[in-house]
Short mmCIF file of C-alpha atoms and ligand atoms in Angstrom, two decimals:
data_model
loop_
_atom_site.label_atom_id
_atom_site.label_comp_id
_atom_site.label_asym_id
_atom_site.label_seq_id
_atom_site.Cartn_x
_atom_site.Cartn_y
_atom_site.Cartn_z
CA VAL A 394 -7.83 -8.37 27.79
CA ILE A 395 -8.56 -6.30 24.75
CA ASP A 396 -6.07 -8.80 22.46
CA ARG A 397 -7.79 -8.33 18.94
CA ALA A 398 -8.91 -5.56 16.72
CA ALA A 399 -10.78 -4.75 13.83
CA ILE A 400 -10.30 -1.49 12.30
CA LEU A 401 -12.64 0.87 10.39
CA ALA A 402 -11.58 3.33 8.32
CA VAL A 403 -14.65 6.43 6.32
CA GLY A 404 -14.77 7.99 3.59
CA SER A 405 -16.31 8.18 0.15
CA GLU A 406 -12.93 8.93 -1.00
CA LEU A 407 -10.64 5.86 0.24
CA LEU A 408 -13.21 3.97 -1.85
CA THR A 409 -11.75 6.63 -5.49
CA SER A 410 -8.86 5.21 -7.08
CA THR A 411 -7.12 8.12 -5.52
CA PHE A 412 -6.81 7.69 -1.66
CA VAL A 413 -5.10 5.74 -0.25
CA ASP A 414 -6.08 4.38 4.00
CA THR A 415 -2.66 4.82 5.25
CA ASN A 416 -4.28 5.81 8.06
CA SER A 417 -5.08 1.99 9.57
CA LEU A 418 -1.52 0.95 8.48
CA TYR A 419 -0.10 3.57 11.29
CA ILE A 420 -2.79 2.89 13.56
CA THR A 421 -1.85 -0.66 13.02
CA GLY A 422 2.03 -0.34 13.59
CA GLU A 423 0.49 1.68 16.87
CA LEU A 424 -1.30 -2.23 18.24
CA GLU A 425 1.37 -4.45 17.49
CA ARG A 426 3.02 -2.54 19.96
CA LEU A 427 0.78 -3.58 22.60
CA GLY A 428 0.77 -7.22 21.78
CA VAL A 429 -2.78 -6.07 19.98
CA CYS A 430 -3.68 -8.76 16.87
CA VAL A 431 -4.97 -6.17 13.96
CA ALA A 432 -8.31 -9.11 12.92
CA TYR A 433 -9.21 -7.96 9.83
CA LYS A 434 -10.00 -4.07 8.28
CA SER A 435 -12.06 -2.73 6.07
CA VAL A 436 -12.95 0.24 4.37
CA VAL A 437 -16.80 2.16 4.65
CA GLY A 438 -17.60 5.40 2.35
CA ASP A 439 -19.93 7.36 3.78
CA ASP A 440 -23.09 5.54 4.07
CA ARG A 441 -24.71 5.45 7.23
CA ASP A 442 -26.53 1.76 6.00
CA GLU A 443 -22.37 -0.04 4.90
CA LEU A 444 -21.44 2.02 8.27
CA ALA A 445 -24.24 -0.13 10.53
CA VAL A 446 -23.25 -3.46 9.04
CA ALA A 447 -19.87 -2.63 9.52
CA ILE A 448 -19.88 -1.93 12.81
CA ARG A 449 -21.89 -4.30 14.35
CA GLN A 450 -20.33 -7.66 12.46
CA ALA A 451 -16.46 -6.07 14.02
CA LEU A 452 -18.33 -5.87 17.12
CA SER A 453 -18.68 -9.65 16.39
CA ARG A 454 -16.10 -10.39 15.72
CA VAL A 455 -13.34 -7.87 18.28
CA ASP A 456 -12.87 -6.85 21.39
CA LEU A 457 -11.51 -3.56 20.21
CA LEU A 458 -12.59 -1.66 17.09
CA VAL A 459 -10.70 1.30 15.66
CA CYS A 460 -12.90 3.71 13.53
CA THR A 461 -10.88 6.81 11.42
CA GLY A 462 -12.59 9.63 9.79
CA GLY A 463 -16.10 11.21 9.36
CA LEU A 464 -15.90 12.65 12.26
CA GLY A 465 -16.06 16.49 10.49
CA PRO A 466 -18.94 18.61 10.78
CA THR A 467 -20.54 18.07 7.55
CA ASP A 468 -23.35 16.08 6.37
CA ASP A 469 -21.57 13.12 5.05
CA ASP A 470 -19.18 12.71 8.55
CA VAL A 471 -21.89 9.92 9.78
CA THR A 472 -19.89 7.83 11.42
CA ARG A 473 -20.13 9.83 15.32
CA GLU A 474 -24.36 9.33 14.41
CA VAL A 475 -23.71 5.82 13.14
CA VAL A 476 -21.95 4.63 15.96
CA ALA A 477 -24.06 5.92 18.66
CA GLU A 478 -27.11 4.31 16.43
CA VAL A 479 -25.82 0.85 16.73
CA LEU A 480 -24.71 0.80 20.38
CA GLY A 481 -28.18 2.58 21.80
CA ARG A 482 -26.66 5.08 23.11
CA GLU A 483 -28.55 9.47 22.78
CA LEU A 484 -26.61 11.44 21.86
CA ARG A 485 -26.46 14.93 23.46
CA GLU A 486 -24.52 18.10 23.00
CA ASP A 487 -21.41 18.65 25.21
CA ALA A 488 -20.91 22.28 26.00
CA ARG A 489 -17.49 21.95 26.84
CA ILE A 490 -16.38 20.93 23.58
CA THR A 491 -18.76 23.50 21.44
CA ALA A 492 -16.50 25.75 23.44
CA GLN A 493 -13.66 24.67 23.05
CA ILE A 494 -14.83 24.55 19.31
CA GLU A 495 -15.74 27.89 19.01
CA ALA A 496 -12.59 29.24 20.72
CA ARG A 497 -10.57 27.23 18.03
CA PHE A 498 -12.80 29.88 15.19
CA VAL A 499 -12.88 33.17 17.71
CA ALA A 500 -8.99 32.79 18.35
CA ARG A 501 -9.14 32.71 13.51
CA GLY A 502 -10.82 35.99 14.16
CA LEU A 503 -14.00 34.03 12.60
CA ALA A 504 -17.94 32.61 14.24
CA MET A 505 -18.57 29.32 14.22
CA PRO A 506 -20.91 28.20 11.41
CA ALA A 507 -23.29 26.25 13.11
CA ILE A 508 -23.63 23.22 11.62
CA ASN A 509 -20.16 21.97 14.27
CA ARG A 510 -21.59 21.74 16.19
CA ARG A 511 -22.89 18.81 15.65
CA GLN A 512 -18.43 17.61 16.39
CA ALA A 513 -19.72 18.54 19.89
CA MET A 514 -22.36 15.68 20.21
CA VAL A 515 -21.29 12.89 22.56
CA PRO A 516 -22.90 9.35 22.46
CA ALA A 517 -24.19 9.07 26.09
CA GLY A 518 -20.91 6.98 28.15
CA ALA A 519 -18.49 8.24 25.50
CA ILE A 520 -14.80 9.42 26.95
CA VAL A 521 -13.81 12.16 25.09
CA LEU A 522 -10.16 12.25 23.27
CA ASP A 523 -9.14 15.39 22.44
CA ASN A 524 -8.24 16.94 19.21
CA ARG A 525 -4.58 18.91 19.60
CA ASN A 526 -4.81 20.19 16.21
CA GLY A 527 -8.03 20.39 14.93
CA THR A 528 -11.76 20.77 15.59
CA ALA A 529 -12.98 17.00 16.08
CA PRO A 530 -12.96 15.60 19.00
CA GLY A 531 -12.49 12.13 19.59
CA LEU A 532 -14.63 9.37 20.96
CA TRP A 533 -14.07 6.59 23.43
CA ILE A 534 -16.89 4.66 24.11
CA ASP A 535 -16.83 1.46 26.76
CA ALA A 536 -19.53 -0.80 25.56
CA GLY A 537 -18.76 -3.48 27.88
CA GLU A 538 -16.24 -5.57 27.43
CA GLN A 539 -16.27 -4.66 24.33
CA VAL A 540 -14.42 -0.41 23.46
CA VAL A 541 -15.19 1.66 20.27
CA VAL A 542 -12.57 4.51 19.67
CA LEU A 543 -13.16 7.18 16.69
CA LEU A 544 -10.75 9.09 16.10
CA PRO A 545 -10.71 11.77 12.85
CA GLY A 546 -9.68 11.22 9.65
CA PRO A 547 -6.18 13.83 9.38
CA PRO A 548 -3.03 11.89 10.32
CA ARG A 549 -1.42 15.04 12.28
CA GLU A 550 -4.81 14.83 14.17
CA LEU A 551 -5.31 11.30 14.37
CA LYS A 552 -1.41 11.12 15.12
CA PRO A 553 -1.37 12.69 18.78
CA MET A 554 -4.82 11.67 19.80
CA LEU A 555 -4.41 7.34 19.08
CA ALA A 556 -0.80 8.09 21.19
CA ASP A 557 -3.01 9.19 24.16
CA ALA A 558 -5.76 6.84 24.01
CA ILE A 559 -2.89 4.49 23.85
CA GLU A 560 -1.43 5.80 26.74
CA ARG A 561 -4.13 6.22 28.97
CA ARG A 562 -6.27 4.08 28.56
CA LEU A 563 -5.58 1.17 26.23
CA ALA A 564 -2.70 0.11 27.47
CA PRO A 565 -3.69 -0.93 30.86
CA ARG A 566 -6.01 -2.85 29.13
CA THR A 567 -4.34 -5.10 27.34
CA SER A 568 -2.59 -7.86 28.28
CA GLY A 569 1.08 -6.36 27.70
CA LEU A 570 2.80 -8.81 26.23
CA ALA A 571 5.38 -7.76 24.20
CA LEU A 572 4.70 -7.88 20.00
CA ALA A 573 7.74 -8.68 17.15
CA ARG A 574 8.39 -9.28 13.53
CA ARG A 575 11.97 -10.49 12.23
CA VAL A 576 11.49 -10.38 8.43
CA ILE A 577 13.94 -13.22 7.60
CA ARG A 578 15.11 -12.67 2.64
CA VAL A 579 15.37 -15.19 0.84
CA THR A 580 17.10 -15.57 -3.02
CA GLY A 581 17.14 -18.64 -5.34
CA ARG A 582 14.19 -20.63 -4.17
CA THR A 583 10.81 -20.04 -5.29
CA GLU A 584 7.91 -19.72 -2.64
CA SER A 585 6.89 -23.48 -2.92
CA GLN A 586 10.46 -24.19 -2.06
CA THR A 587 10.93 -22.27 0.80
CA GLU A 588 7.77 -23.06 1.93
CA GLU A 589 8.71 -26.54 0.93
CA ALA A 590 11.43 -26.76 2.84
CA VAL A 591 10.83 -24.72 5.83
CA ARG A 592 7.04 -26.26 6.73
CA SER A 593 8.28 -28.47 9.22
CA LEU A 594 9.34 -26.03 11.42
CA TYR A 595 6.26 -24.41 11.34
CA ASP A 596 4.43 -27.13 13.88
CA THR A 597 7.09 -27.01 16.20
CA TRP A 598 7.07 -23.62 16.65
CA ALA A 599 2.88 -23.91 16.89
CA ARG A 600 3.24 -26.02 20.00
CA ALA A 601 6.24 -24.27 21.71
CA PRO A 602 5.90 -22.43 25.07
CA VAL A 603 6.09 -18.86 23.08
CA PRO A 604 4.54 -19.78 19.71
CA VAL A 605 5.74 -18.31 16.37
CA SER A 606 3.81 -17.44 13.83
CA ALA A 607 5.48 -17.21 10.26
CA THR A 608 4.03 -15.98 6.65
CA ILE A 609 5.98 -16.23 3.64
CA LEU A 610 5.59 -13.03 0.92
CA ALA A 611 7.08 -13.32 -2.26
CA SER A 612 7.77 -10.80 -3.98
CA LEU A 613 9.94 -10.12 -8.05
CA GLY A 614 13.54 -11.91 -7.00
CA GLN A 615 12.94 -12.49 -3.31
CA ILE A 616 11.07 -14.35 -0.89
CA ASP A 617 10.40 -12.95 2.66
CA LEU A 618 9.70 -14.96 5.79
CA HIS A 619 7.80 -12.84 8.61
CA LEU A 620 8.06 -14.02 12.01
CA THR A 621 5.78 -12.98 14.38
CA ALA A 622 5.87 -13.91 17.84
CA LEU A 623 4.29 -12.85 21.20
CA ALA A 624 5.68 -12.84 24.89
CA ALA A 625 5.43 -11.74 28.32
CA THR A 626 9.28 -9.31 27.44
CA GLN A 627 10.12 -7.33 24.83
CA ARG A 628 13.55 -9.39 25.35
CA GLU A 629 12.28 -12.61 26.15
CA VAL A 630 10.21 -12.08 22.66
CA GLU A 631 13.57 -11.16 20.72
CA ALA A 632 15.58 -14.01 21.84
CA VAL A 633 12.82 -16.45 20.53
CA LEU A 634 12.76 -14.96 17.08
CA ALA A 635 16.82 -14.62 16.95
CA ALA A 636 16.03 -18.80 17.50
CA ALA A 637 13.41 -19.68 15.07
CA ALA A 638 15.20 -17.72 12.46
CA GLY A 639 18.39 -19.89 13.44
CA GLU A 640 16.68 -22.66 12.54
CA VAL A 641 15.31 -21.35 9.31
CA VAL A 642 18.77 -20.52 8.42
CA GLU A 643 19.83 -24.00 9.25
CA ARG A 644 17.33 -25.56 6.47
CA LEU A 645 17.65 -22.66 3.38
CA GLY A 646 21.53 -22.30 4.13
CA LEU A 647 23.41 -19.52 1.86
CA ASP A 648 19.92 -18.81 0.49
CA VAL A 649 19.16 -16.16 3.90
CA TYR A 650 20.96 -13.24 3.45
CA SER A 651 19.32 -11.56 5.70
CA ASP A 652 17.85 -12.67 9.02
CA ASN A 653 16.10 -9.62 10.00
CA GLY A 654 14.89 -7.74 6.92
CA LEU A 655 17.95 -6.18 5.84
CA LYS A 656 18.24 -5.04 1.35
CA LEU A 657 20.04 -6.92 -0.35
CA GLU A 658 22.37 -4.20 -1.48
CA ARG A 659 22.71 -3.65 1.93
CA VAL A 660 24.00 -7.42 2.91
CA VAL A 661 25.75 -7.04 -0.10
CA GLY A 662 28.13 -3.67 1.06
CA ASP A 663 28.46 -5.03 4.39
CA LEU A 664 30.29 -7.81 2.75
CA LEU A 665 32.16 -5.41 0.84
CA ILE A 666 33.61 -3.01 4.43
CA ALA A 667 33.73 -6.72 6.06
CA ARG A 668 36.68 -7.60 4.12
CA GLY A 669 37.98 -4.21 2.85
CA LEU A 670 36.79 -4.74 -0.67
CA ARG A 671 35.69 -1.98 -3.90
CA MET A 672 33.46 -2.63 -6.42
CA ALA A 673 32.37 -1.08 -10.12
CA VAL A 674 29.79 -2.60 -12.22
CA ALA A 675 29.44 -2.55 -15.49
CA GLU A 676 26.33 -2.72 -16.88
CA SER A 677 24.77 -2.54 -20.49
CA CYS A 678 20.54 -3.55 -20.08
CA THR A 679 19.80 -2.69 -16.28
CA GLY A 680 21.16 1.34 -17.23
CA GLY A 681 22.64 2.45 -13.98
CA LEU A 682 20.39 0.84 -11.11
CA LEU A 683 21.85 -2.01 -9.87
CA ALA A 684 25.11 1.25 -9.48
CA SER A 685 22.31 3.54 -8.65
CA ARG A 686 20.59 0.53 -5.45
CA LEU A 687 24.43 0.21 -4.35
CA THR A 688 24.83 3.72 -3.78
CA ASP A 689 20.63 3.75 -2.01
CA VAL A 690 23.05 2.28 0.52
CA PRO A 691 23.97 5.23 3.23
CA GLY A 692 27.70 4.84 3.60
CA SER A 693 28.15 3.00 0.03
CA SER A 694 30.88 5.04 -0.66
CA GLN A 695 33.93 3.66 1.43
CA TYR A 696 33.26 0.90 -1.22
CA VAL A 697 31.63 1.89 -4.96
CA ASP A 698 34.11 2.70 -7.21
CA ARG A 699 32.19 3.38 -10.15
CA GLY A 700 29.70 2.42 -12.28
CA ILE A 701 29.70 2.35 -16.10
CA VAL A 702 26.68 1.08 -18.37
CA ALA A 703 28.22 0.65 -21.44
CA TYR A 704 24.67 0.23 -23.64
CA ALA A 705 26.05 -0.08 -27.06
CA ASN A 706 28.70 -2.27 -28.42
CA ALA A 707 30.84 0.08 -29.03
CA ALA A 708 31.16 1.65 -25.42
CA LYS A 709 32.12 -1.95 -23.96
CA VAL A 710 35.00 -2.54 -26.11
CA GLU A 711 35.77 1.56 -25.70
CA LEU A 712 35.24 1.45 -21.50
CA LEU A 713 35.61 -1.57 -20.96
CA GLY A 714 38.06 -3.32 -23.05
CA VAL A 715 35.47 -5.70 -24.51
CA PRO A 716 37.21 -7.68 -27.04
CA GLN A 717 35.79 -6.37 -30.40
CA SER A 718 36.07 -10.16 -31.88
CA LEU A 719 34.00 -12.03 -28.27
CA LEU A 720 31.75 -9.38 -29.57
CA ASP A 721 32.04 -10.05 -33.43
CA ALA A 722 31.83 -13.79 -32.97
CA GLU A 723 29.25 -14.37 -29.78
CA GLY A 724 26.94 -11.06 -30.08
CA ALA A 725 26.58 -9.20 -26.74
CA VAL A 726 24.93 -11.37 -24.41
CA ASN A 727 26.32 -14.24 -23.10
CA GLU A 728 28.52 -15.13 -20.10
CA PRO A 729 31.61 -14.22 -21.75
CA VAL A 730 31.01 -10.55 -22.81
CA ALA A 731 29.52 -10.15 -18.90
CA VAL A 732 32.45 -11.82 -17.57
CA ALA A 733 34.83 -9.85 -19.90
CA MET A 734 32.93 -6.45 -18.85
CA ALA A 735 33.29 -7.66 -15.11
CA THR A 736 36.91 -7.95 -15.16
CA GLY A 737 37.66 -4.74 -17.71
CA VAL A 738 35.72 -2.74 -15.79
CA ALA A 739 37.05 -4.19 -12.09
CA ALA A 740 40.49 -3.73 -14.30
CA ARG A 741 39.80 -0.46 -14.90
CA ALA A 742 38.99 1.32 -11.34
CA GLY A 743 41.76 -0.78 -9.78
CA VAL A 744 38.82 -2.50 -7.74
CA GLU A 745 38.86 -6.01 -6.55
CA VAL A 746 35.85 -6.67 -7.00
CA GLY A 747 33.78 -5.97 -10.43
CA VAL A 748 29.80 -7.32 -11.90
CA GLY A 749 29.12 -7.12 -15.63
CA VAL A 750 25.87 -7.90 -17.02
CA THR A 751 24.33 -7.72 -20.41
CA GLY A 752 20.99 -8.57 -21.29
CA ILE A 753 17.59 -8.69 -23.15
CA ALA A 754 15.50 -6.01 -20.90
CA GLY A 755 12.13 -6.43 -23.83
CA PRO A 756 10.03 -5.80 -25.30
CA ASP A 757 11.73 -6.45 -28.61
CA GLY A 758 15.04 -8.13 -29.51
CA GLY A 759 14.33 -10.93 -28.66
CA THR A 760 15.62 -13.90 -30.74
CA PRO A 761 14.46 -17.65 -30.68
CA ALA A 762 17.82 -19.03 -28.74
CA LYS A 763 17.89 -16.02 -26.73
CA PRO A 764 14.74 -14.26 -25.91
CA VAL A 765 13.30 -11.78 -23.78
CA GLY A 766 14.70 -11.59 -20.35
CA THR A 767 17.58 -12.91 -21.28
CA VAL A 768 20.72 -12.03 -19.41
CA ALA A 769 24.02 -12.85 -18.79
CA ILE A 770 25.62 -11.20 -15.47
CA ALA A 771 28.82 -12.57 -13.66
CA ALA A 772 31.25 -11.63 -10.61
CA VAL A 773 34.41 -11.23 -9.99
CA VAL A 774 35.86 -11.50 -6.79
CA PRO A 775 39.39 -12.43 -5.45
CA GLY A 776 39.67 -15.99 -5.69
CA ALA A 777 36.77 -17.05 -8.11
CA VAL A 778 34.67 -15.52 -11.26
CA ALA A 779 30.78 -16.59 -11.63
CA SER A 780 29.23 -16.18 -14.40
CA ARG A 781 25.32 -17.47 -15.50
CA THR A 782 22.85 -16.54 -17.40
CA TYR A 783 19.05 -16.26 -16.83
CA ARG A 784 15.21 -15.98 -18.64
CA PHE A 785 13.89 -13.56 -16.19
CA VAL A 786 9.94 -12.95 -16.78
CA GLY A 787 8.06 -9.77 -16.97
CA ASP A 788 8.17 -6.43 -18.61
CA ARG A 789 11.18 -4.05 -19.25
CA GLU A 790 11.16 -2.82 -15.68
CA GLN A 791 10.36 -6.27 -13.81
CA VAL A 792 13.60 -7.91 -16.11
CA LYS A 793 16.13 -4.94 -15.11
CA PHE A 794 15.12 -4.62 -12.12
CA GLN A 795 16.05 -9.26 -11.49
CA SER A 796 18.92 -9.21 -13.13
CA THR A 797 20.19 -6.25 -10.33
CA GLN A 798 18.70 -8.95 -7.48
CA ALA A 799 20.85 -11.52 -9.41
CA ALA A 800 23.98 -9.89 -9.85
CA LEU A 801 23.90 -8.38 -6.29
CA ASP A 802 23.09 -12.04 -5.24
CA MET A 803 26.33 -13.46 -7.22
CA VAL A 804 28.50 -11.51 -5.44
CA ARG A 805 27.02 -12.24 -2.31
CA ARG A 806 27.04 -15.82 -3.52
CA ALA A 807 30.60 -15.36 -4.27
CA LEU A 808 32.09 -13.72 -1.61
CA LEU A 809 30.69 -16.42 0.46
CA THR A 810 32.03 -18.92 -1.08
CA ALA A 811 34.97 -17.99 -3.10
CA ARG A 812 38.57 -19.09 -1.28
CA PRO A 813 40.71 -16.41 -2.41
P1 LIG S 1079 -11.98 16.36 9.88
O1 LIG S 1079 -13.35 17.12 10.62
O2 LIG S 1079 -10.35 17.38 10.36
O3 LIG S 1079 -12.14 16.49 8.05
P2 LIG S 1079 -12.77 14.00 9.91
O4 LIG S 1079 -13.12 12.53 11.08
O5 LIG S 1079 -14.30 14.39 9.34
O6 LIG S 1079 -12.37 15.03 10.82
P3 LIG S 1079 -12.93 12.95 6.91
O7 LIG S 1079 -13.59 13.94 6.64
O8 LIG S 1079 -13.24 12.00 6.42
O9 LIG S 1079 -11.88 13.48 8.51
O10 LIG S 1079 -10.92 13.32 6.51
C1 LIG S 1079 -10.64 14.20 6.57
C2 LIG S 1079 -8.91 14.12 5.70
O11 LIG S 1079 -8.37 12.89 6.42
C3 LIG S 1079 -9.16 13.53 4.16
O12 LIG S 1079 -8.98 14.17 3.63
C4 LIG S 1079 -7.97 12.38 4.34
O13 LIG S 1079 -6.79 13.64 3.79
C5 LIG S 1079 -7.86 12.24 5.14
N1 LIG S 1079 -7.89 10.91 5.63
C6 LIG S 1079 -8.86 10.71 6.71
N2 LIG S 1079 -9.10 9.62 6.43
C7 LIG S 1079 -7.83 8.86 6.47
C8 LIG S 1079 -7.12 6.98 5.95
N3 LIG S 1079 -8.03 6.45 5.99
N4 LIG S 1079 -6.46 7.59 5.45
C9 LIG S 1079 -5.19 8.64 5.12
N5 LIG S 1079 -6.20 9.45 5.13
C10 LIG S 1079 -7.38 9.97 5.57
#
């Protein structure tokens, strides 16, 4: 049974600073759906020695090696030859492939260059995978219990070929198990606080009849917990993950904003729709990013009324009704100003939910009392006014993003806890 794979992306361009190996992401997704896990992947240049080492290593570790790239007609396309060499298979020209390649050229009124015959070379015992969108055929090579698959580099050639190979050759050789993933999204905790709270679940999950594995990923302003499991059917694996997600929510409570991978702006939007509320935002240091994120969600016109960017103090007074005396006495970055912005924008829009964000995104403008990254945020919802001063770390862009994340989260928590 094939259940562990390695992916080898071949091409010197993939080792430069300009080309990204996206094929391996695509291949990983396709293999996962069959319950085949990618144990590791590598990127190798068009170098016979490096490639031979990488192939030997893969064959010592996994059941399935998928190579992409390096099947072209030129001298630097060496995948086919090196694979044949490592497997000890002789290469022979397949007259049928030569004829097909020749026909593609003839159809365009061209003669086939002699070097293209190279693409018709097939290792003994290999099965040829037709290329509907290009000249380089792919190859499926059985090597004892193991399989080596060679696919062309261009994504539009690779995709249909991989789909065919999976359906006709790979699916019958896999366990038939279904794999599923579920992403639980958390705010308001650090990575280690999250891990600490859920770690004791890992052991139980590992010993369960359908084991669940978990990985924590931290990014700016949020933590994602990825749960993965394999089971006989899609329905079973999804039920197992739903139960595991429930256990996480029990531990983390309100800090979980989505138990199935939704974005925070979407979660907030869904809450507003469910309660029939509308929202307006007043932004200073985030410069419209909050309104932008809110309106990234399709259908947000149902609940977004307006966003006002009031950068200058005068704009805060003129557009939001923030009292000049408050700004004179306290400056622009503090919770009373954020609250005045939130209530001001909500009142002017005539909506129930308002948000105010005012802070110092940097790199200049900080003071000892209010360093760069100091951001005051307020949310007004029916029955509650929330506000808090944050000290975010990072550059200007990161401070802006974290401010919007905190503002959205404040609205979410206020909506879930307020008693209107
Ligand atoms: P062809 O005969 O069509 O050239 P090939 O197998 O020789 O196929 P390469 O020459 O290695 O393919 O790559 C051709 C192009 O395919 C690259 O220029 C790049 O645009 C794309 N490509 C190659 N490898 C990858 C990869 N791992 N991820 C994304 N794109 C890739």
